[in-house]
Coordinates of N, CA and C in Angstrom, one line a residue:
Chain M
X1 N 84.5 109.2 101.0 CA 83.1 109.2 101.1 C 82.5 110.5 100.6
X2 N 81.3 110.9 101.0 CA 80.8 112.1 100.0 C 79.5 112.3 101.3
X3 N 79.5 114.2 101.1 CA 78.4 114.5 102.6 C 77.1 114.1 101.6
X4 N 76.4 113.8 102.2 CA 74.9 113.3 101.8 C 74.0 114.2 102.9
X5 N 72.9 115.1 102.7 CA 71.9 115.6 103.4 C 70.8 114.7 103.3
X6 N 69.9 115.7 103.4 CA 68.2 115.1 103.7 C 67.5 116.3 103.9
X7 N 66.5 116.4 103.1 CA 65.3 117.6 103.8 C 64.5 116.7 103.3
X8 N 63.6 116.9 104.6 CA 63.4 117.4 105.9 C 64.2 116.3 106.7
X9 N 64.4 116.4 108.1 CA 65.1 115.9 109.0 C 63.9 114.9 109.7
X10 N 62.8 115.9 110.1 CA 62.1 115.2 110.2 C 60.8 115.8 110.3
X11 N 59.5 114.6 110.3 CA 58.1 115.8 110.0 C 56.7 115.2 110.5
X12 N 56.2 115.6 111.0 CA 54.9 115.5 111.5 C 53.6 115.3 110.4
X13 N 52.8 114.3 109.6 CA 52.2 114.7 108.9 C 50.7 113.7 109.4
X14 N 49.8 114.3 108.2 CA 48.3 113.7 108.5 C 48.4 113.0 107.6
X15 N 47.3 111.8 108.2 CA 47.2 110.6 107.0 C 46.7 111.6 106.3
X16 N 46.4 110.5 104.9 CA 46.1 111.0 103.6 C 46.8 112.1 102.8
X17 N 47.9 112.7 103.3 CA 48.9 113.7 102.9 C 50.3 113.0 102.3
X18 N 51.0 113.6 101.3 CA 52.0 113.3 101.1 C 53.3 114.4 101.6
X19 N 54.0 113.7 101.4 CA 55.7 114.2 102.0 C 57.0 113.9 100.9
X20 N 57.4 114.6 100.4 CA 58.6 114.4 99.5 C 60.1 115.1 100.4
X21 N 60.9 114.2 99.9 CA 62.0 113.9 100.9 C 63.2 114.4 100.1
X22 N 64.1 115.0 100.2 CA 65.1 115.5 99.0 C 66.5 115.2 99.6
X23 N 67.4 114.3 98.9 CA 69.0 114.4 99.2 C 69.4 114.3 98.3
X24 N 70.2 115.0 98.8 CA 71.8 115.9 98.0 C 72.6 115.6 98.2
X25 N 74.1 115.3 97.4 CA 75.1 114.5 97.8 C 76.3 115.7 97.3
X26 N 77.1 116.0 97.9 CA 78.1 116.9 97.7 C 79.1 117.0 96.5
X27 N 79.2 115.3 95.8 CA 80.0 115.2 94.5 C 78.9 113.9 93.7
X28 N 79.6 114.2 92.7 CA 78.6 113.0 91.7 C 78.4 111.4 92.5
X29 N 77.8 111.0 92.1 CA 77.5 109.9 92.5 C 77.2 108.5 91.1
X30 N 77.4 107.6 91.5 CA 76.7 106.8 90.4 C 75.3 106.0 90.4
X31 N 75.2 105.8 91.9 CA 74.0 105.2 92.0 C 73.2 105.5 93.3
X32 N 72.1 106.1 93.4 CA 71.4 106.6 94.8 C 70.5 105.6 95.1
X33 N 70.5 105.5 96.5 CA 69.3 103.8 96.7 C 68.1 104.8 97.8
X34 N 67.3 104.2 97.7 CA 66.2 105.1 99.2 C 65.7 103.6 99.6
X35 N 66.0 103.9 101.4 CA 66.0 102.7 101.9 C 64.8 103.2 103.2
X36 N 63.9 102.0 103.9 CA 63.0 102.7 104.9 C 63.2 101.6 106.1
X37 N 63.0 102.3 107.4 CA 63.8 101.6 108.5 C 62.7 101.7 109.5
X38 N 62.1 100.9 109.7 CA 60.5 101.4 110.4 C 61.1 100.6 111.8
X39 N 59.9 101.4 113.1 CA 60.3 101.2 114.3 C 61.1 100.1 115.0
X40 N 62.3 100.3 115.3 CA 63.3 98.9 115.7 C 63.4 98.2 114.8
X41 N 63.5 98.2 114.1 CA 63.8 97.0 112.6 C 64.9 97.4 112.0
X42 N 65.5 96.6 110.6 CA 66.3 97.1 110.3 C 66.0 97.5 109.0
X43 N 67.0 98.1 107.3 CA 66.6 98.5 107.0 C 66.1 97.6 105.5
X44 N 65.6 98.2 105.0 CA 64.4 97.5 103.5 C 64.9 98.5 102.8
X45 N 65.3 98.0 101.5 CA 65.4 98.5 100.3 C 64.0 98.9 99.7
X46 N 63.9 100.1 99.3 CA 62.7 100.4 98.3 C 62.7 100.6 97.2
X47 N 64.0 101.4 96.7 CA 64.0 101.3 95.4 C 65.4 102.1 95.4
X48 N 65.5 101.5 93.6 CA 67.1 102.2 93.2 C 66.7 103.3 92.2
X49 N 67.3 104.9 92.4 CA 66.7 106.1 91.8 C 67.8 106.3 90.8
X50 N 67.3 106.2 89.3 CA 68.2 105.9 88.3 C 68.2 107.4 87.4
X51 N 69.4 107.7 87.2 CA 69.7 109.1 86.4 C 68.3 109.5 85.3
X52 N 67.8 110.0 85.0 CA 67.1 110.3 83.7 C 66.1 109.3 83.3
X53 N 66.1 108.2 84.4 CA 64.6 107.0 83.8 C 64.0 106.5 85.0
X54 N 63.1 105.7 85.0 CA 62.3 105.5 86.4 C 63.2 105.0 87.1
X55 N 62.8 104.9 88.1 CA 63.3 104.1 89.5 C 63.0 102.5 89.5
X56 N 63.9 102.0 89.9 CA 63.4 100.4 90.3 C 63.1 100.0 91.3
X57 N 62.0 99.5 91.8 CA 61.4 99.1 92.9 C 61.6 98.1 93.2
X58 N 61.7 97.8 94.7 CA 61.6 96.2 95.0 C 60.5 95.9 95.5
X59 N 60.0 94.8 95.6 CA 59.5 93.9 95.5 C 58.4 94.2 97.1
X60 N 57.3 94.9 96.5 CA 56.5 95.5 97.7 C 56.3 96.6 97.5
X61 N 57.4 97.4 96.6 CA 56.7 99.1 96.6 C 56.7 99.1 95.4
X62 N 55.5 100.6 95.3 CA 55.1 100.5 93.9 C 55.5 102.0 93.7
X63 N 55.1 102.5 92.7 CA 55.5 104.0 92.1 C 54.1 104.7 92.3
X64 N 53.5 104.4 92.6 CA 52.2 105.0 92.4 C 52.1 105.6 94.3
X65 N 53.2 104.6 95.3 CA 52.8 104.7 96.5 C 54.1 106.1 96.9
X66 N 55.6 105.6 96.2 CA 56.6 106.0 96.4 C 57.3 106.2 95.3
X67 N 56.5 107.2 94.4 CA 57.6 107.9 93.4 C 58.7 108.5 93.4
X68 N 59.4 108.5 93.0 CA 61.5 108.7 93.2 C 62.0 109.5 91.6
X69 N 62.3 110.7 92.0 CA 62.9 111.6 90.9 C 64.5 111.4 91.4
X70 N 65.1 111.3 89.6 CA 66.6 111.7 90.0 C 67.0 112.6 88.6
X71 N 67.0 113.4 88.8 CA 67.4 114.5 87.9 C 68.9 114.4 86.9
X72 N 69.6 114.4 88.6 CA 70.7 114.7 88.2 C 72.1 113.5 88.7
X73 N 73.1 113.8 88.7 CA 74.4 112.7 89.5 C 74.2 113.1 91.3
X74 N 73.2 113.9 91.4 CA 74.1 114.8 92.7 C 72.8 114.7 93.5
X75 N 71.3 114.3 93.2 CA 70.1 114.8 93.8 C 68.6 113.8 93.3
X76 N 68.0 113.4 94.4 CA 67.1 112.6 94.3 C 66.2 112.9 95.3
X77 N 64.9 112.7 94.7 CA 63.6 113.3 95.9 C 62.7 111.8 96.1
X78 N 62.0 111.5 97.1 CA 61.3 110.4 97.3 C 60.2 110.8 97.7
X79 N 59.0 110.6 97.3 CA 57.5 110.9 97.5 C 57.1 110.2 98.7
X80 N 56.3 109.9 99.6 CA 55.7 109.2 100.0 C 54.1 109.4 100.0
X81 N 53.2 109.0 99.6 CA 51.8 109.4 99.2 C 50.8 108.9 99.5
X82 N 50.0 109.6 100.2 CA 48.5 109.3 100.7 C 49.1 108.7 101.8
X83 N 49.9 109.2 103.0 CA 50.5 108.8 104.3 C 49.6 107.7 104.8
X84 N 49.9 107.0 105.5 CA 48.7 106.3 106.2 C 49.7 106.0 107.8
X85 N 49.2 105.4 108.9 CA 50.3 105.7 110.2 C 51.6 104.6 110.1
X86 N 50.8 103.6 109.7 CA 51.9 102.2 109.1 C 53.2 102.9 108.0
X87 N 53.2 104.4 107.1 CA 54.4 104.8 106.8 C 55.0 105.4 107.4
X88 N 54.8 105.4 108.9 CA 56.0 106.1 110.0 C 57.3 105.3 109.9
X89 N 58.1 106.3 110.0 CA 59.5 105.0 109.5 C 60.7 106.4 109.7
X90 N 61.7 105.7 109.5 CA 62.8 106.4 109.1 C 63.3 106.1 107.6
X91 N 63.4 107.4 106.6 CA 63.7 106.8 105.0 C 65.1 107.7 105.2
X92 N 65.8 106.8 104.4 CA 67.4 107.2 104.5 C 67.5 106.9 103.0
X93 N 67.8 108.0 102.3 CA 69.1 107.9 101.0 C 70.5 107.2 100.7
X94 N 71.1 106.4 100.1 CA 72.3 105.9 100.6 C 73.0 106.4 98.9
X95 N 74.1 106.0 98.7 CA 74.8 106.8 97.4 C 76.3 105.5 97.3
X96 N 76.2 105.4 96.2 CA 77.4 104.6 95.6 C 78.0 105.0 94.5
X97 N 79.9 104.9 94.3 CA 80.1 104.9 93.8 C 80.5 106.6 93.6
X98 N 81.3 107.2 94.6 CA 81.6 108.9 94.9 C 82.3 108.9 93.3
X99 N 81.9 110.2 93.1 CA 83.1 110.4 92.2 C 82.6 109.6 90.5
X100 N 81.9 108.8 90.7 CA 80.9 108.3 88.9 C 82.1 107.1 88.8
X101 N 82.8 106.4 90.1 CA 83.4 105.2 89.8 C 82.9 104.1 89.9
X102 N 82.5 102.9 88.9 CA 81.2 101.7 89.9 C 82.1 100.4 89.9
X103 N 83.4 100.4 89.6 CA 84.2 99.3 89.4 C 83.9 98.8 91.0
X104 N 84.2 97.5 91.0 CA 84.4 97.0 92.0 C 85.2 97.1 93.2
X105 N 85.0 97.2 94.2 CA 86.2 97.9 95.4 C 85.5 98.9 96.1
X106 N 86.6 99.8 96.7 CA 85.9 100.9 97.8 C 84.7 101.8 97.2
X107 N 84.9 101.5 95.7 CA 83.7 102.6 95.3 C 82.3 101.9 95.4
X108 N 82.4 100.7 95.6 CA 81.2 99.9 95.9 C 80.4 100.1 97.3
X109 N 81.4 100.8 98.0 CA 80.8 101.2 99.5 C 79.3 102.0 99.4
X110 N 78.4 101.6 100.0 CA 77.1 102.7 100.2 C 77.6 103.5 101.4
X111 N 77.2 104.7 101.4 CA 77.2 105.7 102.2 C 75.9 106.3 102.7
X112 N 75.5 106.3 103.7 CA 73.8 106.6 103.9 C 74.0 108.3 104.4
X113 N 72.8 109.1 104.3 CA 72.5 109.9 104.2 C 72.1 109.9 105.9
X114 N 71.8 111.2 106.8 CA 71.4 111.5 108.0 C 69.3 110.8 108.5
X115 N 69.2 110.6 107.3 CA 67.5 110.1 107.7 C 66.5 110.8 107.9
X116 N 65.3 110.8 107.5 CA 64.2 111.4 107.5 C 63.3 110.7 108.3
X117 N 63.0 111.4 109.8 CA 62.2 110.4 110.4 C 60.6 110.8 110.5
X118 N 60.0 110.5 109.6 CA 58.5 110.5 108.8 C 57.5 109.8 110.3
X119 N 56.6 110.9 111.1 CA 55.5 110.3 111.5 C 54.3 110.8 110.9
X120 N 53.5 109.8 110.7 CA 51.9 110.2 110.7 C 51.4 109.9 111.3
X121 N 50.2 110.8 111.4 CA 49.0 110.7 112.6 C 47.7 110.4 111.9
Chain U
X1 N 64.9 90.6 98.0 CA 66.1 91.0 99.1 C 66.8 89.3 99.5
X2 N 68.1 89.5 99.2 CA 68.3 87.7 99.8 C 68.6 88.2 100.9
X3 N 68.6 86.8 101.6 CA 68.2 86.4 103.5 C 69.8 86.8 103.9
X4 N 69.7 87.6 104.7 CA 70.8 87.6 105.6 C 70.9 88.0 107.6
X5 N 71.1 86.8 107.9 CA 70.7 86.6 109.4 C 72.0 86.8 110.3
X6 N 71.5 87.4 111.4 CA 72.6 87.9 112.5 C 72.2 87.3 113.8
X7 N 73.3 87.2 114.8 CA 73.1 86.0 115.8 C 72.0 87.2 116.8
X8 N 71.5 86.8 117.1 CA 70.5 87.7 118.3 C 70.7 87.8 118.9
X9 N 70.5 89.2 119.2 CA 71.1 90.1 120.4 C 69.5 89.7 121.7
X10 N 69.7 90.9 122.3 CA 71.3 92.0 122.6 C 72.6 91.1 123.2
X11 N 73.7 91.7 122.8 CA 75.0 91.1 123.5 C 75.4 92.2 123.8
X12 N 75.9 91.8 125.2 CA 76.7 92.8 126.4 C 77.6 92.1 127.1
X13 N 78.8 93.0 126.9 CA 80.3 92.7 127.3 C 80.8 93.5 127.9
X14 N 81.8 93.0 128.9 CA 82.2 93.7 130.0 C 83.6 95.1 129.2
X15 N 83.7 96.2 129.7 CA 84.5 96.9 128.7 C 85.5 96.3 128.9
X16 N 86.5 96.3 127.6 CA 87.8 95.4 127.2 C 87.6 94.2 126.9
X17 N 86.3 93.4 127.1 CA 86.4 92.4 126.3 C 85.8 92.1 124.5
X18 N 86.5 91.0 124.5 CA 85.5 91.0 123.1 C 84.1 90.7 122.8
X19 N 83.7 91.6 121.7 CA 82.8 91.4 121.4 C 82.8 90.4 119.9
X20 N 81.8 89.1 119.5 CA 82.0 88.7 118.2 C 80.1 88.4 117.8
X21 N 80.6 89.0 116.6 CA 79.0 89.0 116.3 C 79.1 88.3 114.7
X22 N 78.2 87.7 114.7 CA 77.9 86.8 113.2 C 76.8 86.8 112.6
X23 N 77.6 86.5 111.7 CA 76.0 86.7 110.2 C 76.2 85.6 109.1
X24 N 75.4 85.4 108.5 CA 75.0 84.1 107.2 C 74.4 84.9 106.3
X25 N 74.7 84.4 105.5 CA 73.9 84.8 104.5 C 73.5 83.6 102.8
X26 N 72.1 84.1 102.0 CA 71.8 83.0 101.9 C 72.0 82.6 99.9
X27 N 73.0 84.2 99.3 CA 73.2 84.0 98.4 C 74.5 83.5 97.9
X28 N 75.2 82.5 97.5 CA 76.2 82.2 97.1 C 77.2 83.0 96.3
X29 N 76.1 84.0 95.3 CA 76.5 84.7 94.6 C 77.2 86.4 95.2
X30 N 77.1 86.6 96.1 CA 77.4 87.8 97.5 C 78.6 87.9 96.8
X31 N 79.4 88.9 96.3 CA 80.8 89.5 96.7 C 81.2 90.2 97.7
X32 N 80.3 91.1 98.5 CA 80.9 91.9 99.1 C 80.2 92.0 100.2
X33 N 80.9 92.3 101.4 CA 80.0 92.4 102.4 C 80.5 93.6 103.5
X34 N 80.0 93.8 104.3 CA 79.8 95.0 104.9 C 79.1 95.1 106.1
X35 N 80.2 95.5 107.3 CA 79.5 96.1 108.9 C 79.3 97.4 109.0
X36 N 78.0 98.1 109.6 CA 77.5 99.0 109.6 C 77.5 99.2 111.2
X37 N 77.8 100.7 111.7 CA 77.0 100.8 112.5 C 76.4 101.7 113.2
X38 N 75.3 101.6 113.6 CA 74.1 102.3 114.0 C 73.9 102.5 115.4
X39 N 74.2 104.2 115.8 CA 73.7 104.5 116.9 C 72.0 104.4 117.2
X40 N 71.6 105.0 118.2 CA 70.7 105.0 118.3 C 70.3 106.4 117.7
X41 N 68.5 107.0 116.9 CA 68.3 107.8 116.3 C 69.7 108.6 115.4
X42 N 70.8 108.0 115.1 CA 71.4 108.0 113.8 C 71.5 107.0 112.3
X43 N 71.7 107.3 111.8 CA 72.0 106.8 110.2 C 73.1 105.7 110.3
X44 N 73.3 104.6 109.9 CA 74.2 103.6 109.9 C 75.6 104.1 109.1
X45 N 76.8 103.9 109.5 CA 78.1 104.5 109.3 C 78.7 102.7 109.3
X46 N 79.5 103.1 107.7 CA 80.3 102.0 107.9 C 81.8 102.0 108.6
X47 N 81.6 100.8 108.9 CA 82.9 100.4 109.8 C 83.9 99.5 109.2
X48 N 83.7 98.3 108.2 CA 84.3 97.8 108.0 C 83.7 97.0 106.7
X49 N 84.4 96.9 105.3 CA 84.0 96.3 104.2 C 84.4 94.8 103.9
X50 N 84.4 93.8 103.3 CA 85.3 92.7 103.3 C 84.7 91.7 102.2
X51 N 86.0 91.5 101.2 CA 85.6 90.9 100.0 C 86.0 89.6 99.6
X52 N 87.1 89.2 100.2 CA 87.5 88.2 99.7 C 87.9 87.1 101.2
X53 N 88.0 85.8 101.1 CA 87.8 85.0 102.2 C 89.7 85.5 103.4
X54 N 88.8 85.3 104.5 CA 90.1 85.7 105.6 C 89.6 86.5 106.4
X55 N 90.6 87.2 107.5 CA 90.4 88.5 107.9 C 90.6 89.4 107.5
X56 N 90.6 90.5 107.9 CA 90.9 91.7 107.2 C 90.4 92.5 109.1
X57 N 91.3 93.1 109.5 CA 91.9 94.0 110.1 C 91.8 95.7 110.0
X58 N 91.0 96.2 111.0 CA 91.3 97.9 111.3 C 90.8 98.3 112.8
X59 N 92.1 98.6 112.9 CA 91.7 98.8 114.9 C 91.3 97.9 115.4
X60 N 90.7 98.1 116.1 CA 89.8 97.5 117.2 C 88.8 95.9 116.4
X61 N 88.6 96.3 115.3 CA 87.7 95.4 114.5 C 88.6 94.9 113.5
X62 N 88.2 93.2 114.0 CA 88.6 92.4 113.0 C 86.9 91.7 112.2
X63 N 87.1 92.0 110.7 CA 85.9 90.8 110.0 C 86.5 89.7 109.2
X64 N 85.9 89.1 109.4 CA 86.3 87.2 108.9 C 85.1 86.8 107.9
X65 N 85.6 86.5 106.4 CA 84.6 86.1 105.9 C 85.3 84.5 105.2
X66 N 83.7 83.8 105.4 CA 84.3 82.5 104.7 C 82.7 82.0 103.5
X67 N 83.8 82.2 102.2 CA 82.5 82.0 101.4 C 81.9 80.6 101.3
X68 N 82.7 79.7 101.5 CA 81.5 78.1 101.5 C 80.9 78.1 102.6
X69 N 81.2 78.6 103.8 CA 80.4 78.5 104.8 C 79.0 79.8 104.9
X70 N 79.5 80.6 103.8 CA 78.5 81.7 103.8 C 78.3 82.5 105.4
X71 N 79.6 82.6 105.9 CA 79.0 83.4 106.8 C 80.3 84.7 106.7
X72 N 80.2 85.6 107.7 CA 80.6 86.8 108.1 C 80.8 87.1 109.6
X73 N 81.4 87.6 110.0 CA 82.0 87.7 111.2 C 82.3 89.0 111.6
X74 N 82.4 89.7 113.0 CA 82.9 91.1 113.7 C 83.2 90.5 114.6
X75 N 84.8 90.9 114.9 CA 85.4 91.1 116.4 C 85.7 92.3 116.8
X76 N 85.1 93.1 117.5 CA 85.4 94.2 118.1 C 86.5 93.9 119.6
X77 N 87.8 94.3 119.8 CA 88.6 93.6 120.5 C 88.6 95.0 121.3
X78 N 89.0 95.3 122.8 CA 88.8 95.9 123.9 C 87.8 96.4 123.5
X79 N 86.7 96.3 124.0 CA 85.6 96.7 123.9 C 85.8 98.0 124.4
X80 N 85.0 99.1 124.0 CA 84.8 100.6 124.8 C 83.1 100.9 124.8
X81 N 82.5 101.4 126.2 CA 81.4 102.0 126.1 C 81.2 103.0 124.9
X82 N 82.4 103.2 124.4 CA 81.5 103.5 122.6 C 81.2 103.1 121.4
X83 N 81.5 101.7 122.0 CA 81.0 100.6 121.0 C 79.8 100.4 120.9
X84 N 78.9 101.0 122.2 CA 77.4 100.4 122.5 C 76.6 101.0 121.4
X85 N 76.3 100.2 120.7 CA 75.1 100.4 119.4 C 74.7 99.2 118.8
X86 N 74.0 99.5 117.3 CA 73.9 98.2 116.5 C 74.2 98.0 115.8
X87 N 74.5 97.1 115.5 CA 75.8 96.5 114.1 C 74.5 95.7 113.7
X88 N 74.9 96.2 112.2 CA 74.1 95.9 111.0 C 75.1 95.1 109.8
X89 N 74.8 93.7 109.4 CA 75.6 93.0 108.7 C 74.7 93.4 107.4
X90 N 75.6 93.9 106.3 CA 75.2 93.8 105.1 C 75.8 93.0 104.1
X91 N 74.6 92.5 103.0 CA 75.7 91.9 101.9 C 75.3 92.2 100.5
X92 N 75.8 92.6 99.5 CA 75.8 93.0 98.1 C 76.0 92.2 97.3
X93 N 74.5 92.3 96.4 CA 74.7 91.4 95.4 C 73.9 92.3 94.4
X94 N 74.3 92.2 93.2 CA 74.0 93.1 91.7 C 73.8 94.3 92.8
X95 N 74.6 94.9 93.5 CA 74.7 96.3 93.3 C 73.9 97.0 94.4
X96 N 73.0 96.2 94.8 CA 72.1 96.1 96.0 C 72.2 95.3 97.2
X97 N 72.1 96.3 98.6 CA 72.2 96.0 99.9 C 71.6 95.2 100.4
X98 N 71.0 94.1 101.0 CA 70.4 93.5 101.7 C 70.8 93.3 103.0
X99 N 70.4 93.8 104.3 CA 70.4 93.6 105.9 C 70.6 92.7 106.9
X100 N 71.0 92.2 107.8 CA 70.5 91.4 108.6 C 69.6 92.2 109.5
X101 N 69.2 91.6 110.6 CA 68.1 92.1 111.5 C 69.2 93.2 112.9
X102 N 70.5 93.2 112.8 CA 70.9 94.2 113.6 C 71.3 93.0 115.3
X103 N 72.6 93.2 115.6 CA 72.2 93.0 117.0 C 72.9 93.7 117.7
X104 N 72.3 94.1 118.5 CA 72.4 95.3 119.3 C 73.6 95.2 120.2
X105 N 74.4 95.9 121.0 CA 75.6 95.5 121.9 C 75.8 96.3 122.7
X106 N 75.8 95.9 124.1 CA 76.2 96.9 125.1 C 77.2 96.9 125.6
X107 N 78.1 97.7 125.9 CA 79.5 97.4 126.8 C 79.2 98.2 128.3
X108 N 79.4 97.2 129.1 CA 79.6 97.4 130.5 C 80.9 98.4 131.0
X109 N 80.7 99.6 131.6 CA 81.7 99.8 132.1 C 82.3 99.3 133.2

């Protein structure tokens, strides 16, 4: 597996404000996902954060709401923008593929990151 | 996201017995699947992966997957009050996670 962080851990914000979310993964990675886990529920894919080109969104989010940087093998930031209280949630980073392996098998495992638990007021 | 459904909780079992929890799922195309689990205010940790049809075996946890039936399976065998959390069934398809809804589990001391 591979340590995954998160800044911030967690944060207090006001509507209409944005919050960018930063994880770091300890060794390369091949594929970073940002997933959002809102009160008692489980969790929603938002998008897949792709080396050097946009991100893919699923089906509900848009880039303009939740822009997603990935720079590098190792680091991805998630926007959340113009808060409103309905994005209180927990957003968690997850990582596949330790080490830049994507063949099929244990490197297929996701490994989630510690979580960002995002309130707005 | 394809559909993937878990039997509804909460389930609570007395400690040492089993616990079995199940999931469906609604893509045919699924290779791989995956129990997660989730304390409360932590991040989901996997427990156990499973690819091909059968059991597959580690500790305490057996998973059973049967692909024409499309479903997935967890037996957690002597149960321990540190089992008490939520198990999250996942399943992968192109490379992407999809959920079930979680069911929660208590063990009785």
């Amino acid at each position: 597996s591979a340590v995954i962080s998160q800044k911030p851990s967690r944060d207090i914000c006001q509507r209409g404000t944005s919050l960018t979310i930063q994880c770091q993964v300890d060794s390369q990675v091949t594929m970073m996902f940002w997933y959002r886990q809102q009160p008692g529920q489980s969790l929603t894919l938002i998008a897949t954060a792709n080396q050097g080109s946009e991100a893919t969104y699923e089906s509900g989010f848009v880039i303009d709401k939740f822009p997603i940087s990935r720079p590098n093998l190792t680091f991805s930031t998630l926007t959340v923008s113009n808060m409103s209280p309905e994005d209180s949630s927990i957003y968690l980073c997850s990582v596949q593929g330790v080490g830049g392996r994507g063949s099929r098998g244990p490197s297929e495992t996701q490994y989630f990151g510690p979580g960002t638990r995002l309130l707005v007021l | 996201q394809k559909e993937v459904e878990q039997n509804s909780g909460p389930l609570s079992v007395p400690e040492g017995a089993i616990a079995s929890l199940n999931c469906t799922y609604s893509d045919r195309g699924s290779q791989s699947f995956f129990w997660y689990r989730q304390y409360s205010g932590k991040s989901p940790e996997l427990i156990m992966s499973i690819y091909s049809n059968g059991d597959k075996e580690d500790g305490r946890f057996t998973a059973q997957l049967n692909k024409a039936s499309q479903y997935v399976s967890l037996l957690i065998r002597d149960s321990q009050p540190s089992d008490s959390a939520t198990y999250l069934c996942a399943v992968m398809y192109d490379y992407k996670l999809s959920f079930g809804a979680g069911t929660t589990v208590t063990v009785r001391a």
